[in-house]
Coordinates of C-alpha atoms in Angstrom, one line a residue:
X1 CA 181.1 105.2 134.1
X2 CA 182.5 102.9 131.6
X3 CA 178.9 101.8 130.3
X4 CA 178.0 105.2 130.4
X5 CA 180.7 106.7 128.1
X6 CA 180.3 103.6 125.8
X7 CA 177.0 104.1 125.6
X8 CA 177.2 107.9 124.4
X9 CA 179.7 106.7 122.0
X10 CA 177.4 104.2 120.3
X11 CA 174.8 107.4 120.8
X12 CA 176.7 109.8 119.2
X13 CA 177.9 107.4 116.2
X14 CA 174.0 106.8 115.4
X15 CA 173.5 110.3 115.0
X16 CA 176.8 110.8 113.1
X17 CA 175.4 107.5 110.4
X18 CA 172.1 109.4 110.2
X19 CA 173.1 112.2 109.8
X20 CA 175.6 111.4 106.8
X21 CA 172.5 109.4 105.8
X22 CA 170.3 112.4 105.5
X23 CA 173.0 114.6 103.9
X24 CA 172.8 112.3 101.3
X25 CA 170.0 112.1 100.5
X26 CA 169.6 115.8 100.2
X27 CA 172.1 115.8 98.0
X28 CA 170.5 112.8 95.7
X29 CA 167.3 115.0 95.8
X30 CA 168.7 117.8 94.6
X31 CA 170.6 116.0 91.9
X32 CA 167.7 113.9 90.7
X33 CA 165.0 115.5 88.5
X34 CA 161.8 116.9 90.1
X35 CA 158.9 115.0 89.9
X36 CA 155.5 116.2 91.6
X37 CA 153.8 113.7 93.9
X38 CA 150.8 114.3 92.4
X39 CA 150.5 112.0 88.7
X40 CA 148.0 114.1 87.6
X41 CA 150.5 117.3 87.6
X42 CA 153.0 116.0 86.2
X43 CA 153.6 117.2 82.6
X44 CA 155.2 114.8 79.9
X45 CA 156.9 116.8 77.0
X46 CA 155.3 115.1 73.6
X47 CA 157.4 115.1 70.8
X48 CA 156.6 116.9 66.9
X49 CA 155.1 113.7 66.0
X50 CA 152.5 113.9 68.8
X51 CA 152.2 116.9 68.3
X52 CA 151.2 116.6 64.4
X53 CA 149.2 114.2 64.8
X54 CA 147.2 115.7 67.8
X55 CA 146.7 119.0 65.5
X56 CA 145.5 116.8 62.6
X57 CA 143.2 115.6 64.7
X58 CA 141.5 118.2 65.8
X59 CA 140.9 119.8 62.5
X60 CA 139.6 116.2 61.2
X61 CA 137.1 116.3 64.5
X62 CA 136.3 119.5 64.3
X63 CA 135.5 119.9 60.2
X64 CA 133.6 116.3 60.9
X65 CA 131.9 117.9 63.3
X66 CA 131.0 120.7 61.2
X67 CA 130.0 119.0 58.4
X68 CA 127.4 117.2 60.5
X69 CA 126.1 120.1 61.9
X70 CA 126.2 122.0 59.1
X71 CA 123.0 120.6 57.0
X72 CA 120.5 121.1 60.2
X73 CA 121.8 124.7 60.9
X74 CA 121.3 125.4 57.3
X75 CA 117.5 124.2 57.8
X76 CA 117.4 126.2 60.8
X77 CA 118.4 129.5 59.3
X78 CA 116.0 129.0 55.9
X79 CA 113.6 128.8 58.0
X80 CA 113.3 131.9 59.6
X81 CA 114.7 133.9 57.2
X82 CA 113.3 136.1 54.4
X83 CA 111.4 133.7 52.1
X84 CA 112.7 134.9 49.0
X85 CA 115.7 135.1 49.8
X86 CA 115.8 131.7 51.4
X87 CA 114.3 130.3 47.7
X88 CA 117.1 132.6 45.9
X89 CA 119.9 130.4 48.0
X90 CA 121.4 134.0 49.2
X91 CA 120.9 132.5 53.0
X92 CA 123.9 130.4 54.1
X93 CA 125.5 131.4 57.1
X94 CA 123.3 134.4 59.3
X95 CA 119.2 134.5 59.5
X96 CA 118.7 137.7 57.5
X97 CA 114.7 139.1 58.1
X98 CA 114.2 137.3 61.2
X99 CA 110.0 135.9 61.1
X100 CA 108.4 133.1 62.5
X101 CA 105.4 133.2 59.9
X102 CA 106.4 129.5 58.5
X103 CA 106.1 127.8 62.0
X104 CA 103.2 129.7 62.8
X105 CA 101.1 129.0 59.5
X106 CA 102.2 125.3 59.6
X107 CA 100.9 125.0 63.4
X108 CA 97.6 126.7 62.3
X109 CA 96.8 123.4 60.2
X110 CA 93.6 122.0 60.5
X111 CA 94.0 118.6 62.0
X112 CA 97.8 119.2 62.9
X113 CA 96.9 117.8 66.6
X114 CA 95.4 114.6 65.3
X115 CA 97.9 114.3 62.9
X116 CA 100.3 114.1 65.3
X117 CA 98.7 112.1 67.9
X118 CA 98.3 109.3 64.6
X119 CA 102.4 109.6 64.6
X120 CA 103.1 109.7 67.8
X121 CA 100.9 106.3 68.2
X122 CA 101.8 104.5 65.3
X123 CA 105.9 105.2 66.4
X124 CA 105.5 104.3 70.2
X125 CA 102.9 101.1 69.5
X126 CA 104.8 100.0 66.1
X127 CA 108.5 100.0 67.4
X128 CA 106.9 98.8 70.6
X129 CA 105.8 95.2 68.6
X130 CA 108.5 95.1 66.1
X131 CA 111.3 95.0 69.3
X132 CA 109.0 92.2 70.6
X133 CA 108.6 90.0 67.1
X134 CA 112.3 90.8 66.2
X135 CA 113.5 89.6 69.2
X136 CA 111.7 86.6 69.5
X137 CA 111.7 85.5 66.3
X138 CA 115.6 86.0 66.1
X139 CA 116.1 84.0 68.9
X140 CA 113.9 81.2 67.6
X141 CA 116.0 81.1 64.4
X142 CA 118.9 80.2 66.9
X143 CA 117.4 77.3 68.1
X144 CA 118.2 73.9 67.2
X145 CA 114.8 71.7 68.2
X146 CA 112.5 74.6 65.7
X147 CA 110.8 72.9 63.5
X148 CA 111.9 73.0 60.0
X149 CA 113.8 76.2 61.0
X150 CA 116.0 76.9 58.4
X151 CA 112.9 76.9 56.3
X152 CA 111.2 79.4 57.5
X153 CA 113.9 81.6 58.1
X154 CA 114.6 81.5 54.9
X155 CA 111.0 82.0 54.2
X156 CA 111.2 85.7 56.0
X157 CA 114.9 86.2 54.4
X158 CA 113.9 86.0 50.9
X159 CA 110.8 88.7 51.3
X160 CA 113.7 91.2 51.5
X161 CA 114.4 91.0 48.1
X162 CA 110.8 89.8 46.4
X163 CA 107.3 91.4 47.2
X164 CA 103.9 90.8 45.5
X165 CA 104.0 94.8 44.5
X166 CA 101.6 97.6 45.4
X167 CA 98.0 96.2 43.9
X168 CA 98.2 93.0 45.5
X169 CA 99.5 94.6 48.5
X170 CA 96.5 97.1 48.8
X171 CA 94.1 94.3 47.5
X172 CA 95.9 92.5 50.4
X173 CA 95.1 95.2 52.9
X174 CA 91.5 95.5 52.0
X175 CA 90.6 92.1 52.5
X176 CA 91.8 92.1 55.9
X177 CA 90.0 95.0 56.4
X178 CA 93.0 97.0 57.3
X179 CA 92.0 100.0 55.3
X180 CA 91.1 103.4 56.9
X181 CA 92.4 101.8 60.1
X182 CA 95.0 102.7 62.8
X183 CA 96.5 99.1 62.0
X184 CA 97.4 99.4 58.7
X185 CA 100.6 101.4 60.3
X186 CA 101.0 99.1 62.6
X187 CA 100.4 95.3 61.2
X188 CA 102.4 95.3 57.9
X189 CA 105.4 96.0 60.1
X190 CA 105.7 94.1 62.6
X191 CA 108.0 91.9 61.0
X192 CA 111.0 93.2 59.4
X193 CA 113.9 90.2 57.9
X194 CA 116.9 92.9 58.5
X195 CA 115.8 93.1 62.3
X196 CA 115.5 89.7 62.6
X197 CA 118.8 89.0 61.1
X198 CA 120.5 91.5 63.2
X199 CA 119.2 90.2 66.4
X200 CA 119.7 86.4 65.3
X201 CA 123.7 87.4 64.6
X202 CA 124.3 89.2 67.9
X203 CA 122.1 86.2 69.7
X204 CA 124.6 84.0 67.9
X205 CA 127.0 85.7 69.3
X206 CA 126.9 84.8 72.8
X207 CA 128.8 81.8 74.7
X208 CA 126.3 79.4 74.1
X209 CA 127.7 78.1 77.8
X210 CA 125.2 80.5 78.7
X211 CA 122.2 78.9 77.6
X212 CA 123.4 75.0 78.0
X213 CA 124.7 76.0 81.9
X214 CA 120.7 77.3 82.5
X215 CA 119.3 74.1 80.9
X216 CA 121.4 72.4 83.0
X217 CA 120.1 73.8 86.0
X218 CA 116.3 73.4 84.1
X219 CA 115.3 76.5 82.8
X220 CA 113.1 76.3 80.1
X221 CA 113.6 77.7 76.5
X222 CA 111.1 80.9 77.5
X223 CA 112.7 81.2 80.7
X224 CA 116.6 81.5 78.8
X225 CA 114.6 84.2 75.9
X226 CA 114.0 86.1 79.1
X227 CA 116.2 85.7 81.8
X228 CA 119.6 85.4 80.0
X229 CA 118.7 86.7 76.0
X230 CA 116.4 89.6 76.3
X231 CA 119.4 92.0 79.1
X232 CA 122.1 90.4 76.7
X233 CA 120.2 92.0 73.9
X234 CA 119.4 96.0 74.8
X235 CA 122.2 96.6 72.6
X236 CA 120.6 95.3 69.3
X237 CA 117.4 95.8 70.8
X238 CA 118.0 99.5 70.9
X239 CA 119.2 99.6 67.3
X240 CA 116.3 97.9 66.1
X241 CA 114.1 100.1 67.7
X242 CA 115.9 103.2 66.3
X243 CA 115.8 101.6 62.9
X244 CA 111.7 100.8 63.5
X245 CA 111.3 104.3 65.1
X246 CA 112.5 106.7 62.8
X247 CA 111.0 104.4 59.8
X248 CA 107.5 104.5 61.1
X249 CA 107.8 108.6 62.2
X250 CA 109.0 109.5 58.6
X251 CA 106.4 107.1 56.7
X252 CA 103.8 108.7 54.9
X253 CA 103.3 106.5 51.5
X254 CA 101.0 104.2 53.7
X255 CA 98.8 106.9 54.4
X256 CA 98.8 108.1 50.8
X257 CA 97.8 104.6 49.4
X258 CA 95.8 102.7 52.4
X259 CA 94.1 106.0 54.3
X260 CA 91.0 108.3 53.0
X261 CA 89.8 109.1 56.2
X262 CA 91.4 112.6 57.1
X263 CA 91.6 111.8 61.0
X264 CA 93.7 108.7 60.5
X265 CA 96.4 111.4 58.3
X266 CA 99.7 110.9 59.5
X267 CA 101.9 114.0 60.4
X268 CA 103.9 113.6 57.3
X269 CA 101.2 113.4 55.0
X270 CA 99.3 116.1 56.3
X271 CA 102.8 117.9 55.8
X272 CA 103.1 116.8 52.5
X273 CA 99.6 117.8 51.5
X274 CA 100.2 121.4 52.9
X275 CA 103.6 121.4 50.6
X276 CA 102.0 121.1 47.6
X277 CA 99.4 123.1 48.0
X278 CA 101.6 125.9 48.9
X279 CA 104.0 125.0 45.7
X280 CA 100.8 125.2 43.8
X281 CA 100.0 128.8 45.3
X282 CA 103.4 130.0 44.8
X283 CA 103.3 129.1 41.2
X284 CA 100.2 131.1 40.5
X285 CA 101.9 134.1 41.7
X286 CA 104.6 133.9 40.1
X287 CA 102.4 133.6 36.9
X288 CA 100.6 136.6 37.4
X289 CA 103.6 138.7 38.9
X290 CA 103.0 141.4 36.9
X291 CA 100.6 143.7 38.8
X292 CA 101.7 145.0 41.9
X293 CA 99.6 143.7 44.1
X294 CA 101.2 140.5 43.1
X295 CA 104.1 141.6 43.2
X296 CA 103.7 142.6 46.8
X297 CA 102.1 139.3 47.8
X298 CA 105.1 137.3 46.0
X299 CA 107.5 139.4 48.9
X300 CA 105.2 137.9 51.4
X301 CA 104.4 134.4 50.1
X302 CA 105.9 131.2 51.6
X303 CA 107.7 129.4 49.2
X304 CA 108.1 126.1 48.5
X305 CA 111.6 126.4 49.8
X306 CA 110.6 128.1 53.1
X307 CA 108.0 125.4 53.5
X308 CA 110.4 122.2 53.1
X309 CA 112.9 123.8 55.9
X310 CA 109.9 124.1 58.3
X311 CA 108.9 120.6 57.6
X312 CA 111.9 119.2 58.2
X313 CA 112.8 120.8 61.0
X314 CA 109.4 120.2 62.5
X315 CA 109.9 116.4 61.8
X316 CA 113.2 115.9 62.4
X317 CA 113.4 117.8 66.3
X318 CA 111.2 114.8 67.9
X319 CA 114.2 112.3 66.8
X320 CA 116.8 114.4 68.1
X321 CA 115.4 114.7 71.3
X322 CA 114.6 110.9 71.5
X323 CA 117.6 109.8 70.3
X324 CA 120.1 110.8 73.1
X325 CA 118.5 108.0 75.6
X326 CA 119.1 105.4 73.1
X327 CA 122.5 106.5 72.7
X328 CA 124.1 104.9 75.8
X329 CA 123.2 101.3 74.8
X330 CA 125.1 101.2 71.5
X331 CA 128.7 101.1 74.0
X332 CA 127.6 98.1 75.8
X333 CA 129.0 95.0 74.5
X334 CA 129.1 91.1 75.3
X335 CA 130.6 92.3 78.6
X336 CA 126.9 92.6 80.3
X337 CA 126.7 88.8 80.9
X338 CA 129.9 87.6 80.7
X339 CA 130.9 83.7 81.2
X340 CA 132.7 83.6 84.6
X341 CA 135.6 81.3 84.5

């Protein structure tokens, strides 16, 4: 009996402790501030500073945003909308006499398909070896064992700032037989000094730890440019071949100097061509606007303003839509092939 009773004392003591435990704390809980369990619930009060500077930066975003937007709405809008009005400057904001008659005159070109198959090539098979030769020739400027190297990259600098000029260039072109070719787009290109000095400086860049622990373990210099340089490069790479892309889409003074042959017309130039012809139509009606016949043909008649917002929205969409799956490799940074310590 006695271990019994002792036992339900010690018992009853426990339950008294945890009890006085519990009840306090409850009562700690209920004096403490609430926080949810949950981080992302919980709200944190920001003070008037955060608060200004949160607002300001909206606005700033949002009128940055605007503003970039802004210019390619505007060609949007011109371009669909009444043509005189568009050449008065009356359409700003809203597409007032909804038509598609620029787009579909434009597309009715003769030759429109070739032109743009002469584009399309020249951009894909242009960037295509100007990415190779910048890379490759950046990465031999990098190297210590090139012979003569500082020579010859200064060789390819200094053409940045000197050229022979447009008749020796052509005479230049000729001789090689380059003109009236596909190649003429292509060739004189290929080799760009600002590439190569972007892709030398990021190559430079890198722990050269990299390259010494690979020769070390007998890689050869080709088997560093591709193994360990080229994935370190997609960065620059993919700038370069923006830069190269969007130059050799939008060229069309090549054509207009090297090319007579109407099937090797780039789209630009054939875009060009149709521009003037239709500036030069718009002018003779205005000079004879005084009948009105003319006067009902001027109501009707692309103008030269109508015609350069088709254009550019014509040329401009393909970049757009390329752009965006270039994008992603301007964020990566040295952190793709990092030294492991």
């Amino acid at each position: 009996m006695t271990t019994a009773t002792a036992t339900n004392k010690v018992t009853m003591k426990s339950s008294i402790k945890n009890n006085n435990v519990h009840k306090k704390l409850k009562k700690l809980k209920e004096g403490a501030p609430q926080h949810p369990s949950d981080p992302n619930q919980r709200i944190r009060q920001h003070s008037k500073g955060e608060n200004v500077y949160n607002i300001f930066n909206i606005l700033f975003f949002a009128i940055f945003t605007f503003l970039c937007f802004y210019p390619f709405y505007y060609l949007i809008i011109n371009s669909v909308s009444n043509n005189q009005l568009s050449a008065s400057g009356k359409i700003n904001w809203w597409i007032e006499g909804l038509h598609f008659d620029n787009y579909s005159k434009v597309f009715a070109l003769d030759g429109l398909g070739t032109s743009a198959m002469v584009s399309l090539g020249r951009t894909v098979i242009g960037t295509a070896l100007t990415v190779i030769a910048s890379a490759f020739l950046g990465f031999m400027f990098t190297q210590q064992q090139m012979w003569h190297r500082k020579f010859w990259y200064r060789f390819v600098i200094v053409t940045m700032y000197f050229n022979a000029g447009l008749i020796p260039a052509f005479i230049t072109m000729r001789n090689l037989g380059l003109t009236n070719t596909f190649w003429v787009y292509v060739i004189p290109a290929i080799v760009q000094p600002f590439n190569i000095i972007l892709v030398k400086t990021y190559i430079e860049s890198i722990p050269a730890s990299l390259q010494e622990a690979a020769e070390v373990d007998g890689a050869g210099t080709f088997m560093i440019f591709r193994k360990i340089i080229l994935p370190m490069c997609q960065p620059i790479l993919a700038t370069v071949a923006i830069f190269s892309a969007v130059g050799q889409w939008n060229s069309f003074q090549d054509t207009l100097i090297y090319i007579t042959d109407s099937k090797l017309y780039s789209l630009q130039y054939l875009l060009y061509q149709y521009l003037n012809q239709a500036s030069a139509l718009a002018a003779q009606v205005r000079a004879s606007a005084g009948s009105a016949v003319n006067v009902a043909a001027l109501a009707t008649q692309q103008t030269p303003t109508s015609i350069r917002m088709t254009i550019a929205v014509i040329v401009v969409l393909p970049i757009l839509f390329v752009y965006p799956f270039f994008q992603r490799y301007f964020v990566k940074g040295m952190t793709l092939g990092a030294v492991k310590g």
